[in-house]
PDB file of C-alpha atoms in Angstrom:
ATOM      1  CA  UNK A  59     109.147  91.699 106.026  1.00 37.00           C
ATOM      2  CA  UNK A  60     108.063  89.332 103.133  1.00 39.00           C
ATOM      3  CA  UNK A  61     106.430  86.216 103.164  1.00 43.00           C
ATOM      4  CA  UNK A  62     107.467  83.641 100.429  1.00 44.00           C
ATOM      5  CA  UNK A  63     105.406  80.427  99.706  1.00 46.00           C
ATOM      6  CA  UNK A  64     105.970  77.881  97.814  1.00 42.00           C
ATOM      7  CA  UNK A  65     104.055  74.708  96.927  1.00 42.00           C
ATOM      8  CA  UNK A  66     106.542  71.474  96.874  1.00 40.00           C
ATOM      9  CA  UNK A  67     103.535  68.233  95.925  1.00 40.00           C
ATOM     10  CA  UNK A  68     103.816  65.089  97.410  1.00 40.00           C
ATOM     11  CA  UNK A  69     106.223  63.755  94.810  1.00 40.00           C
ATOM     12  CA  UNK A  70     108.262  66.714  95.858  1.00 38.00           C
ATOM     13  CA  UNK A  71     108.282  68.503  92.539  1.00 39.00           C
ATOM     14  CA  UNK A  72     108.817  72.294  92.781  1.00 38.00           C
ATOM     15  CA  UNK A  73     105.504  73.912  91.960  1.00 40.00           C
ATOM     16  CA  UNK A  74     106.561  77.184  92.302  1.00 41.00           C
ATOM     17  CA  UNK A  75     105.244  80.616  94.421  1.00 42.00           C
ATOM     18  CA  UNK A  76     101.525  80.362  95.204  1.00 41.00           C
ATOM     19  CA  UNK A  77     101.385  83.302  97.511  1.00 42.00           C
ATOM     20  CA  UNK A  78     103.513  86.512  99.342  1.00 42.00           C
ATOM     21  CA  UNK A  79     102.474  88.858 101.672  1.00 43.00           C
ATOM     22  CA  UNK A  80     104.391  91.790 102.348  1.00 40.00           C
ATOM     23  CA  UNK A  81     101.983  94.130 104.607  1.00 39.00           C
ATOM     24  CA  UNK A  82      99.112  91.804 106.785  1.00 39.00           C
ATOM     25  CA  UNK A  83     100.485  90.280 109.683  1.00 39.00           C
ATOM     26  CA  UNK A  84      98.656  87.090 109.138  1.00 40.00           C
ATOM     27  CA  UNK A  85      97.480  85.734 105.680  1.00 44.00           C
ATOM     28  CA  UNK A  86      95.107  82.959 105.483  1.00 45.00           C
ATOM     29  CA  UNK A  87      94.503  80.211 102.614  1.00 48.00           C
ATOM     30  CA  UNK A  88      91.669  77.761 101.748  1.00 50.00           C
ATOM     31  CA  UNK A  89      91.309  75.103  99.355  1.00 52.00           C
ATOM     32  CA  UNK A  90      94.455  73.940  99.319  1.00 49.00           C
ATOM     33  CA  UNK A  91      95.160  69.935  98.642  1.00 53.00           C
ATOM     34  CA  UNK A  92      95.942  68.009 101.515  1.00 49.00           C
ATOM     35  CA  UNK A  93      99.208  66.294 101.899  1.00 48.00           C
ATOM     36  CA  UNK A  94     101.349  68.398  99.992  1.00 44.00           C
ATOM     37  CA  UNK A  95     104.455  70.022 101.462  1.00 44.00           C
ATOM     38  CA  UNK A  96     104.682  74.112 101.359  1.00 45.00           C
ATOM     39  CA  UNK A  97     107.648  75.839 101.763  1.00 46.00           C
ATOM     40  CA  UNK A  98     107.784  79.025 103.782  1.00 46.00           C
ATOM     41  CA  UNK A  99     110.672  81.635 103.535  1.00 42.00           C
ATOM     42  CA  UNK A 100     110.678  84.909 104.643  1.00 41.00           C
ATOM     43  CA  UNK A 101     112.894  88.552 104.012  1.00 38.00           C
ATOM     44  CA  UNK A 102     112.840  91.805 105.234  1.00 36.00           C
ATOM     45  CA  UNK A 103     113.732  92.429 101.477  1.00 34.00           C
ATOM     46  CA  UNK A 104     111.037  93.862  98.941  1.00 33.00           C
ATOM     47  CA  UNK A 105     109.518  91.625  96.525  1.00 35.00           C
ATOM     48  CA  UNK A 106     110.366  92.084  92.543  1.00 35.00           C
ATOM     49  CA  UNK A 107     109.040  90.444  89.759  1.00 35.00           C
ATOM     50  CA  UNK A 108     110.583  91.861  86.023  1.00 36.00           C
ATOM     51  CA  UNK A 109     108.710  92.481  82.670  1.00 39.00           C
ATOM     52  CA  UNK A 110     108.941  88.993  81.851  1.00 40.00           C
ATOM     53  CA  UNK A 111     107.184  87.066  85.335  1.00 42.00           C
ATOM     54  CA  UNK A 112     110.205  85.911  86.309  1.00 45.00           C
ATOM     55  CA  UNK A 113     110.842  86.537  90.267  1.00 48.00           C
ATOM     56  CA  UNK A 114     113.267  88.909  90.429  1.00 50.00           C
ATOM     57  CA  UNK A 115     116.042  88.369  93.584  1.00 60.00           C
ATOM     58  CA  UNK A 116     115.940  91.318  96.271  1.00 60.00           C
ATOM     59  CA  UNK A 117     119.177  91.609  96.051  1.00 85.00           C
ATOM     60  CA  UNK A 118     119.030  93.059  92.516  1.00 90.00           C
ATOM     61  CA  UNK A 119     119.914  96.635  94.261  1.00 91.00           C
ATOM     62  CA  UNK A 120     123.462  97.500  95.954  1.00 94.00           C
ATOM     63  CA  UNK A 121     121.868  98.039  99.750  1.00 90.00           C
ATOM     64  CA  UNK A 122     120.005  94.618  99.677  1.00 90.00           C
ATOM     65  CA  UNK A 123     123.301  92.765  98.695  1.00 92.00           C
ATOM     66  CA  UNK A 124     122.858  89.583 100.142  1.00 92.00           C
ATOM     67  CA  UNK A 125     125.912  88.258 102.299  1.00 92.00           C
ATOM     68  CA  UNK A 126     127.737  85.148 101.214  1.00 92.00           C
ATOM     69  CA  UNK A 127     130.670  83.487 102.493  1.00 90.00           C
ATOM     70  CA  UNK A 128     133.577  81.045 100.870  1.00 88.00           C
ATOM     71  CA  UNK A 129     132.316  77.793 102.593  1.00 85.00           C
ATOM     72  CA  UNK A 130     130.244  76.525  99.174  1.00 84.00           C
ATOM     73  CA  UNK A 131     129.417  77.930  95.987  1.00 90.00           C
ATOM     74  CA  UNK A 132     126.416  79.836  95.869  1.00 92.00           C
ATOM     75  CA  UNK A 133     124.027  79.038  92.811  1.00 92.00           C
ATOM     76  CA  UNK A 134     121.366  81.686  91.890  1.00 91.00           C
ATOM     77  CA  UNK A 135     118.443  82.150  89.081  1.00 93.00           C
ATOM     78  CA  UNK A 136     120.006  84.925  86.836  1.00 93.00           C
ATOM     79  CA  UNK A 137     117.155  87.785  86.391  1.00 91.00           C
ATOM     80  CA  UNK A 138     115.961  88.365  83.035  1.00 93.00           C
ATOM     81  CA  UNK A 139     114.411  91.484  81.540  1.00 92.00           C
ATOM     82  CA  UNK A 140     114.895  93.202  84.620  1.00 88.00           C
ATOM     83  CA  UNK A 141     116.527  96.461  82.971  1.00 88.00           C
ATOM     84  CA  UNK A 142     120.059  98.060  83.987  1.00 91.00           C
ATOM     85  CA  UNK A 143     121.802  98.420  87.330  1.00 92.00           C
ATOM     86  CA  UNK A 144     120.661 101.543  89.715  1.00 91.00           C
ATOM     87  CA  UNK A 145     122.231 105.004  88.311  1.00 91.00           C
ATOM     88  CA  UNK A 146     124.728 106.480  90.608  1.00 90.00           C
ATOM     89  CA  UNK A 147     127.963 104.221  90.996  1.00 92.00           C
ATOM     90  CA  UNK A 148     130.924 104.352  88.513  1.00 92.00           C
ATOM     91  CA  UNK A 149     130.845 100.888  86.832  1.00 95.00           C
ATOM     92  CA  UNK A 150     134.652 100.913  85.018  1.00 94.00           C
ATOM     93  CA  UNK A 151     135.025  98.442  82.522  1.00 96.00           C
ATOM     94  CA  UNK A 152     131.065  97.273  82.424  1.00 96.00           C
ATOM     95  CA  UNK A 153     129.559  99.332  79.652  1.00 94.00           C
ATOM     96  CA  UNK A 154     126.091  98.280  80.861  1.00 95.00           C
ATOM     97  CA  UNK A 155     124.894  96.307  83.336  1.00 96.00           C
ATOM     98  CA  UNK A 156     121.554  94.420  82.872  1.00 96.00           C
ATOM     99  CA  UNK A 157     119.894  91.889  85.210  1.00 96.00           C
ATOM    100  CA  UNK A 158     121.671  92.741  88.598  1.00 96.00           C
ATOM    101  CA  UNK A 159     122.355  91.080  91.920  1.00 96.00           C
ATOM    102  CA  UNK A 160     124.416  91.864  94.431  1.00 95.00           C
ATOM    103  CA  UNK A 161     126.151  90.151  97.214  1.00 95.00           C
ATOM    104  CA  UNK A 162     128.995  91.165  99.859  1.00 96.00           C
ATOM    105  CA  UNK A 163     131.563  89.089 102.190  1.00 96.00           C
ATOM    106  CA  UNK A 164     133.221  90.176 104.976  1.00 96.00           C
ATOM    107  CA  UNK A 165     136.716  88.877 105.395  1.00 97.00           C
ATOM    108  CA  UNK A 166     137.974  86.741 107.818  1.00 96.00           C
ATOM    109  CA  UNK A 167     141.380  85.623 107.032  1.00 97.00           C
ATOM    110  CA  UNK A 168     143.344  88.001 105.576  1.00 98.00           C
ATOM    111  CA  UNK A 169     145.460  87.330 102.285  1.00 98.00           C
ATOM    112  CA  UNK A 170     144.247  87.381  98.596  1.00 98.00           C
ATOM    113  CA  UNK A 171     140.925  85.426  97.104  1.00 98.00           C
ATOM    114  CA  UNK A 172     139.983  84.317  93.512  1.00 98.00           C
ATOM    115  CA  UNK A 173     136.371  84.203  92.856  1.00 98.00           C
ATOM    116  CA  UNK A 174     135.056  81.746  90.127  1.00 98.00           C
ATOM    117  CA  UNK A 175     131.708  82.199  88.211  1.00 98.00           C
ATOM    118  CA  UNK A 176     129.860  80.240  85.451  1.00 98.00           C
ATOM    119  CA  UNK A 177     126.345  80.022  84.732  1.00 97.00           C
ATOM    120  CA  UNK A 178     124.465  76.777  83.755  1.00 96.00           C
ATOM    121  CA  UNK A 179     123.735  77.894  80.159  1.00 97.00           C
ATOM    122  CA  UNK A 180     127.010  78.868  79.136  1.00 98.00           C
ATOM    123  CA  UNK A 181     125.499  82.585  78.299  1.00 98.00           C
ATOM    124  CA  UNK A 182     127.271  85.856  78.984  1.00 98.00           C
ATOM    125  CA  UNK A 183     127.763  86.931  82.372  1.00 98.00           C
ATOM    126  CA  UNK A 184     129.615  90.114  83.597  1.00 98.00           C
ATOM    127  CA  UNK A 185     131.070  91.422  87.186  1.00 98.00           C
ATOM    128  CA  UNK A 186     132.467  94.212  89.112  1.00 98.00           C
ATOM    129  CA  UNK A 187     134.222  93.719  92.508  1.00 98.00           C
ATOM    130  CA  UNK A 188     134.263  96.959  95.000  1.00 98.00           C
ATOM    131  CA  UNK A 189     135.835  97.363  98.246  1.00 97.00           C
ATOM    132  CA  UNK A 190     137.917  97.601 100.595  1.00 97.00           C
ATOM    133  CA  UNK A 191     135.449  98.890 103.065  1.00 97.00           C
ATOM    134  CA  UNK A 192     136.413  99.247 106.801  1.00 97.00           C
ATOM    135  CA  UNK A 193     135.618  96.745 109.123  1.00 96.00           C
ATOM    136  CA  UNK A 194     131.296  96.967 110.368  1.00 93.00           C
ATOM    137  CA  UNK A 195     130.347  99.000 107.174  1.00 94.00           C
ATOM    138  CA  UNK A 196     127.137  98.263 106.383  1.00 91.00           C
ATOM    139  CA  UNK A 197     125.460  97.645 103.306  1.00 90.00           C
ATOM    140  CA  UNK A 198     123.771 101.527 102.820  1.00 91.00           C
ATOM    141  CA  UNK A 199     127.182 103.035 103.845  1.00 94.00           C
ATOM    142  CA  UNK A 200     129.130 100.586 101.408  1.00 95.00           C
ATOM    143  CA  UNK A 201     126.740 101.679  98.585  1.00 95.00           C
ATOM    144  CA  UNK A 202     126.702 105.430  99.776  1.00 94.00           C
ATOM    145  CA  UNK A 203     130.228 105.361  98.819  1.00 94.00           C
ATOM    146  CA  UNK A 204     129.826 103.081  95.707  1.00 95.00           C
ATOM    147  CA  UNK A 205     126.613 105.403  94.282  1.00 92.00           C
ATOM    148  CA  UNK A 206     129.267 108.335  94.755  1.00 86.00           C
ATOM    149  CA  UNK A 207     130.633 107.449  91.898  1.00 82.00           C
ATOM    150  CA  UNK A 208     133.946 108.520  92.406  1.00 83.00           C
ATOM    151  CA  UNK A 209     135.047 104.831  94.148  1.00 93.00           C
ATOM    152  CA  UNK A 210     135.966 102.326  90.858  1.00 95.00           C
ATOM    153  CA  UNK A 211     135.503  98.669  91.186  1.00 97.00           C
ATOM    154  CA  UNK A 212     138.650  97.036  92.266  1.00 97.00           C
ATOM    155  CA  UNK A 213     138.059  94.433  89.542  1.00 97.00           C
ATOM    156  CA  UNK A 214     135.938  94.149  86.924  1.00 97.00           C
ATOM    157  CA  UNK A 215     134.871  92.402  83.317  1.00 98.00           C
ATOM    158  CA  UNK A 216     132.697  92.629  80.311  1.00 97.00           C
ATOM    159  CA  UNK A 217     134.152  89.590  78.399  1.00 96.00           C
ATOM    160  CA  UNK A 218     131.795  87.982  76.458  1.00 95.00           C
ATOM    161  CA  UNK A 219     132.048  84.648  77.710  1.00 96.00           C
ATOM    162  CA  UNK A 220     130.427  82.835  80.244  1.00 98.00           C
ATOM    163  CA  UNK A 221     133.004  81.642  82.567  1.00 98.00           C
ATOM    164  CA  UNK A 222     134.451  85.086  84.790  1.00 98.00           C
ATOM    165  CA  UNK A 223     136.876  85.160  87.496  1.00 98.00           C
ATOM    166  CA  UNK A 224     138.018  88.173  89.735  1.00 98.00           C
ATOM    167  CA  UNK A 225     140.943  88.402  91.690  1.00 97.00           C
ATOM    168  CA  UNK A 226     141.179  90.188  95.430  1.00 97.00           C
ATOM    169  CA  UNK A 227     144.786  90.975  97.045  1.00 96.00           C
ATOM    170  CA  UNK A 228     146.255  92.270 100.642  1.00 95.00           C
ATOM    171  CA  UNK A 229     142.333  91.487 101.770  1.00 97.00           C
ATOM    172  CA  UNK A 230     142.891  92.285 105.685  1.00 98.00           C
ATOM    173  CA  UNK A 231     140.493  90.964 108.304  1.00 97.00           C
ATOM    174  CA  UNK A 232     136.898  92.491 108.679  1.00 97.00           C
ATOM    175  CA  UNK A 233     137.365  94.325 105.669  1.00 97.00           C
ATOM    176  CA  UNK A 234     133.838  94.239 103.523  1.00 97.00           C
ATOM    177  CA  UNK A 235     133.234  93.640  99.960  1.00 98.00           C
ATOM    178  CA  UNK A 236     130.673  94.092  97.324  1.00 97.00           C
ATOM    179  CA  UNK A 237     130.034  92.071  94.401  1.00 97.00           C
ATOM    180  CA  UNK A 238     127.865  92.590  91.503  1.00 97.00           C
ATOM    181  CA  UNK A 239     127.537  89.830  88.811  1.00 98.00           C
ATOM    182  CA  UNK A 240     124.806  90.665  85.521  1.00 97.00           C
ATOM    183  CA  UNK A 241     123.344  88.577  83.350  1.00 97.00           C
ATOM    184  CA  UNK A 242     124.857  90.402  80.351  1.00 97.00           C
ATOM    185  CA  UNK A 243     122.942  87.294  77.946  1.00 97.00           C
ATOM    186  CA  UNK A 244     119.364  88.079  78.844  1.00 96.00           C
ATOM    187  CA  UNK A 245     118.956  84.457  78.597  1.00 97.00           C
ATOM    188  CA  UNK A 246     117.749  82.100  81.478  1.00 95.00           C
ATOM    189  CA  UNK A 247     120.626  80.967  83.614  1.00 95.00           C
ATOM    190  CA  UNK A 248     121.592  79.968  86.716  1.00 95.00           C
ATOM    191  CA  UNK A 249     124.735  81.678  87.909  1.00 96.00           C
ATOM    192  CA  UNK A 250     127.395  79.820  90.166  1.00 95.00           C
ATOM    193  CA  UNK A 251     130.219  81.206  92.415  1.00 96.00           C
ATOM    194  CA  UNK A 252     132.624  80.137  94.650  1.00 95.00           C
ATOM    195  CA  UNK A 253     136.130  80.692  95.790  1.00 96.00           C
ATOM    196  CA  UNK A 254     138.628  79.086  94.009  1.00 96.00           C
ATOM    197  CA  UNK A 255     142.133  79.748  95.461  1.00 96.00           C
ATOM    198  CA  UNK A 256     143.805  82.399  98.415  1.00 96.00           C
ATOM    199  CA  UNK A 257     144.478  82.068 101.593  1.00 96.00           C
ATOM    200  CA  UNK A 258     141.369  84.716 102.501  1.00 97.00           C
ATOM    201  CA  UNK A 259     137.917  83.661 103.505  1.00 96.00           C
ATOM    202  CA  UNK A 260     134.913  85.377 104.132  1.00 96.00           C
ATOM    203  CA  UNK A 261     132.587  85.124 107.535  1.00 94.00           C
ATOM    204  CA  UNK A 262     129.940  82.741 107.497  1.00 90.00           C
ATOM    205  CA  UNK A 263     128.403  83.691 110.799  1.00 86.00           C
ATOM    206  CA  UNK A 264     126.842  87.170 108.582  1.00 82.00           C
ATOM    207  CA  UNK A 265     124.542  84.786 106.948  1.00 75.00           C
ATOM    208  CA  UNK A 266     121.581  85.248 109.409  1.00 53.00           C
ATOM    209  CA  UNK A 267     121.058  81.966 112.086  1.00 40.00           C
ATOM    210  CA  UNK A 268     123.604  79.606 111.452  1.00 41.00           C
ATOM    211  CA  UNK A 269     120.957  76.824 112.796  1.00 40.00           C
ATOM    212  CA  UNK A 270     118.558  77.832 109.735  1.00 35.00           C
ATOM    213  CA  UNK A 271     119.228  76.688 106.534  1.00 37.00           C
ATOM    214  CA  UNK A 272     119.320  79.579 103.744  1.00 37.00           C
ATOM    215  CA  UNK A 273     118.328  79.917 100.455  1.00 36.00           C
ATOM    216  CA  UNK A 274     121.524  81.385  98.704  1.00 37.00           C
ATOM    217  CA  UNK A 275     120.302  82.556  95.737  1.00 35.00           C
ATOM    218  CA  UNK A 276     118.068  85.061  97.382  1.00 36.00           C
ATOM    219  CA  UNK A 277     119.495  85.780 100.641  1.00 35.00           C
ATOM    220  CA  UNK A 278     115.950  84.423 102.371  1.00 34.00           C
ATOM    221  CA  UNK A 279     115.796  82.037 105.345  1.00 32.00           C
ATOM    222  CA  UNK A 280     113.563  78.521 105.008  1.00 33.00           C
ATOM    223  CA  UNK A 281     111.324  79.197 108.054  1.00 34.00           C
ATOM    224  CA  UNK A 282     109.838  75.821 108.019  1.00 38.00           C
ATOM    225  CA  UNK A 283     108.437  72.855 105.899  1.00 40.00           C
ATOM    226  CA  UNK A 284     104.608  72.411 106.145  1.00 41.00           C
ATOM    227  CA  UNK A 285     102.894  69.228 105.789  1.00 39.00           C
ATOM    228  CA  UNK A 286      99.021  70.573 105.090  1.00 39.00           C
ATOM    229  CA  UNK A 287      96.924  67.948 106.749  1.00 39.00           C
ATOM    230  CA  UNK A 288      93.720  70.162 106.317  1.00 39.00           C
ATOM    231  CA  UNK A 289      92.984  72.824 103.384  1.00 41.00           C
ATOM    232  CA  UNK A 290      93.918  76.115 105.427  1.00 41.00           C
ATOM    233  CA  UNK A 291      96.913  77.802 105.527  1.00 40.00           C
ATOM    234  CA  UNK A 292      98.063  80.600 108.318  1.00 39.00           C
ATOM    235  CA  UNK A 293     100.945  82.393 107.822  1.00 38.00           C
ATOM    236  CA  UNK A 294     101.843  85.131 110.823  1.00 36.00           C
ATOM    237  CA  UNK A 295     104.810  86.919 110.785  1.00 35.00           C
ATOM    238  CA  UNK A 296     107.330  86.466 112.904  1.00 34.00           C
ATOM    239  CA  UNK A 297     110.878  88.763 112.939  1.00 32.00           C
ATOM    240  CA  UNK A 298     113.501  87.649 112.232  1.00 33.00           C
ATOM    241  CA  UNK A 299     116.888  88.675 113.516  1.00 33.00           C
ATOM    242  CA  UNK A 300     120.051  89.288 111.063  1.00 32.00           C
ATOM    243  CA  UNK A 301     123.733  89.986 111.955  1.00 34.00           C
ATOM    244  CA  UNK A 302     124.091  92.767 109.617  1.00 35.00           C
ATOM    245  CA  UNK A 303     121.438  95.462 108.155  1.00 32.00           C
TER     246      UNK A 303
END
């Protein structure tokens, strides 16, 4: 498991990631002002930074998809310089496939979908669609069968705009699905999607503790908002329990 923390100041500004610790069961910090805010998050998911110090997402590989469902659009930071997708899977229509992340739904209610995606900078962004998979597939089976090679996307495209939109039909209930969307551009971006039309929709109890609020773009959970009254910090780890792994 990974721990995540971020500084928020008092004026609640965004001061991004000030520390992560992936292997001590407790971390400790000193020196830190008093009466800022930090935000904690935590992942069983690796952490990845590319070439160019951007934080990468975890789910940049096919088994760490993170799960999403079709109750609100999901907006995530688009990797950059983060190289090609993993070697393995036949990717139809997308030539190459830079800056991955991954994400899977399971159905619910069965019928077709349409999936909408843009990006804030109006850059080019590409996607591939894969599935069905059988109801209770998990995410290393899914891409087992993906890496095989021999299982094509069930929708794909390598337009070059920056708007892309792919279209699921006869989507039966449990069924699992697994979406990859690149950052073709190579340009900061923050990528949006949602479901746009169909009667299907995807389970939103897969997305960890429904109680905890999550942090879509990288599949993480906010364990808690800390108010630092004196200048240590002690993080302990803590597991956490997921639906699906």
């Amino acid at each position: 498991m990974t721990f995540l923390l971020h500084w928020i100041t008092t004026d609640c500004r965004f001061s991004g990631q000030i520390r992560s610790a992936s292997k001590k069961t407790t971390d400790k910090m000193t020196g830190r002002p008093v009466g800022d805010y930090y935000l904690l998050k935590t992942s069983k998911a690796r952490v990845y930074h590319s070439s160019s110090g951007r934080a990468v997402p975890p789910n940049a590989f096919c088994s760490e998809a993170a799960a999403f469902c079709t109750d609100s659009p999901i907006v995530f930071p688009a990797s950059v310089d983060n190289g090609g997708a993993e070697t393995g899977p036949d990717y139809d229509c997308l030539s190459s496939q830079p800056n991955p992340t991954w994400y899977y739904m399971e159905i619910v209610t069965p019928g077709s979908m349409t999936i909408d995606m843009t990006n804030s900078n109006v850059v080019d962004i590409d996607f591939a669609i894969w599935g069905p998979f059988a109801p209770g597939t998990t995410n290393d089976a899914a891409c087992a069968q993906i890496s095989g090679g021999a299982l094509l996307p069930a929708n794909c495209s390598f337009s070059g705009g920056a708007a892309e939109q792919a279209n699921i039909t006869a989507v039966e209930s449990g069924e699992i699905w697994m979406l990859l969307i690149t950052n073709y551009s190579n340009d900061p971006t923050d990528i949006s999607f949602t479901k746009s039309a169909g009667s299907a929709t995807a389970n939103c109890q897969i997305i960890n503790d429904p109680s905890i609020p999550t942090v879509g773009e990288w599949g993480m959970i906010i364990m808690g908002l800390l108010t630092l009254i004196a200048g240590t910090i002690i993080m302990r780890k803590q597991p956490v329990a997921s639906a699906r792994v």
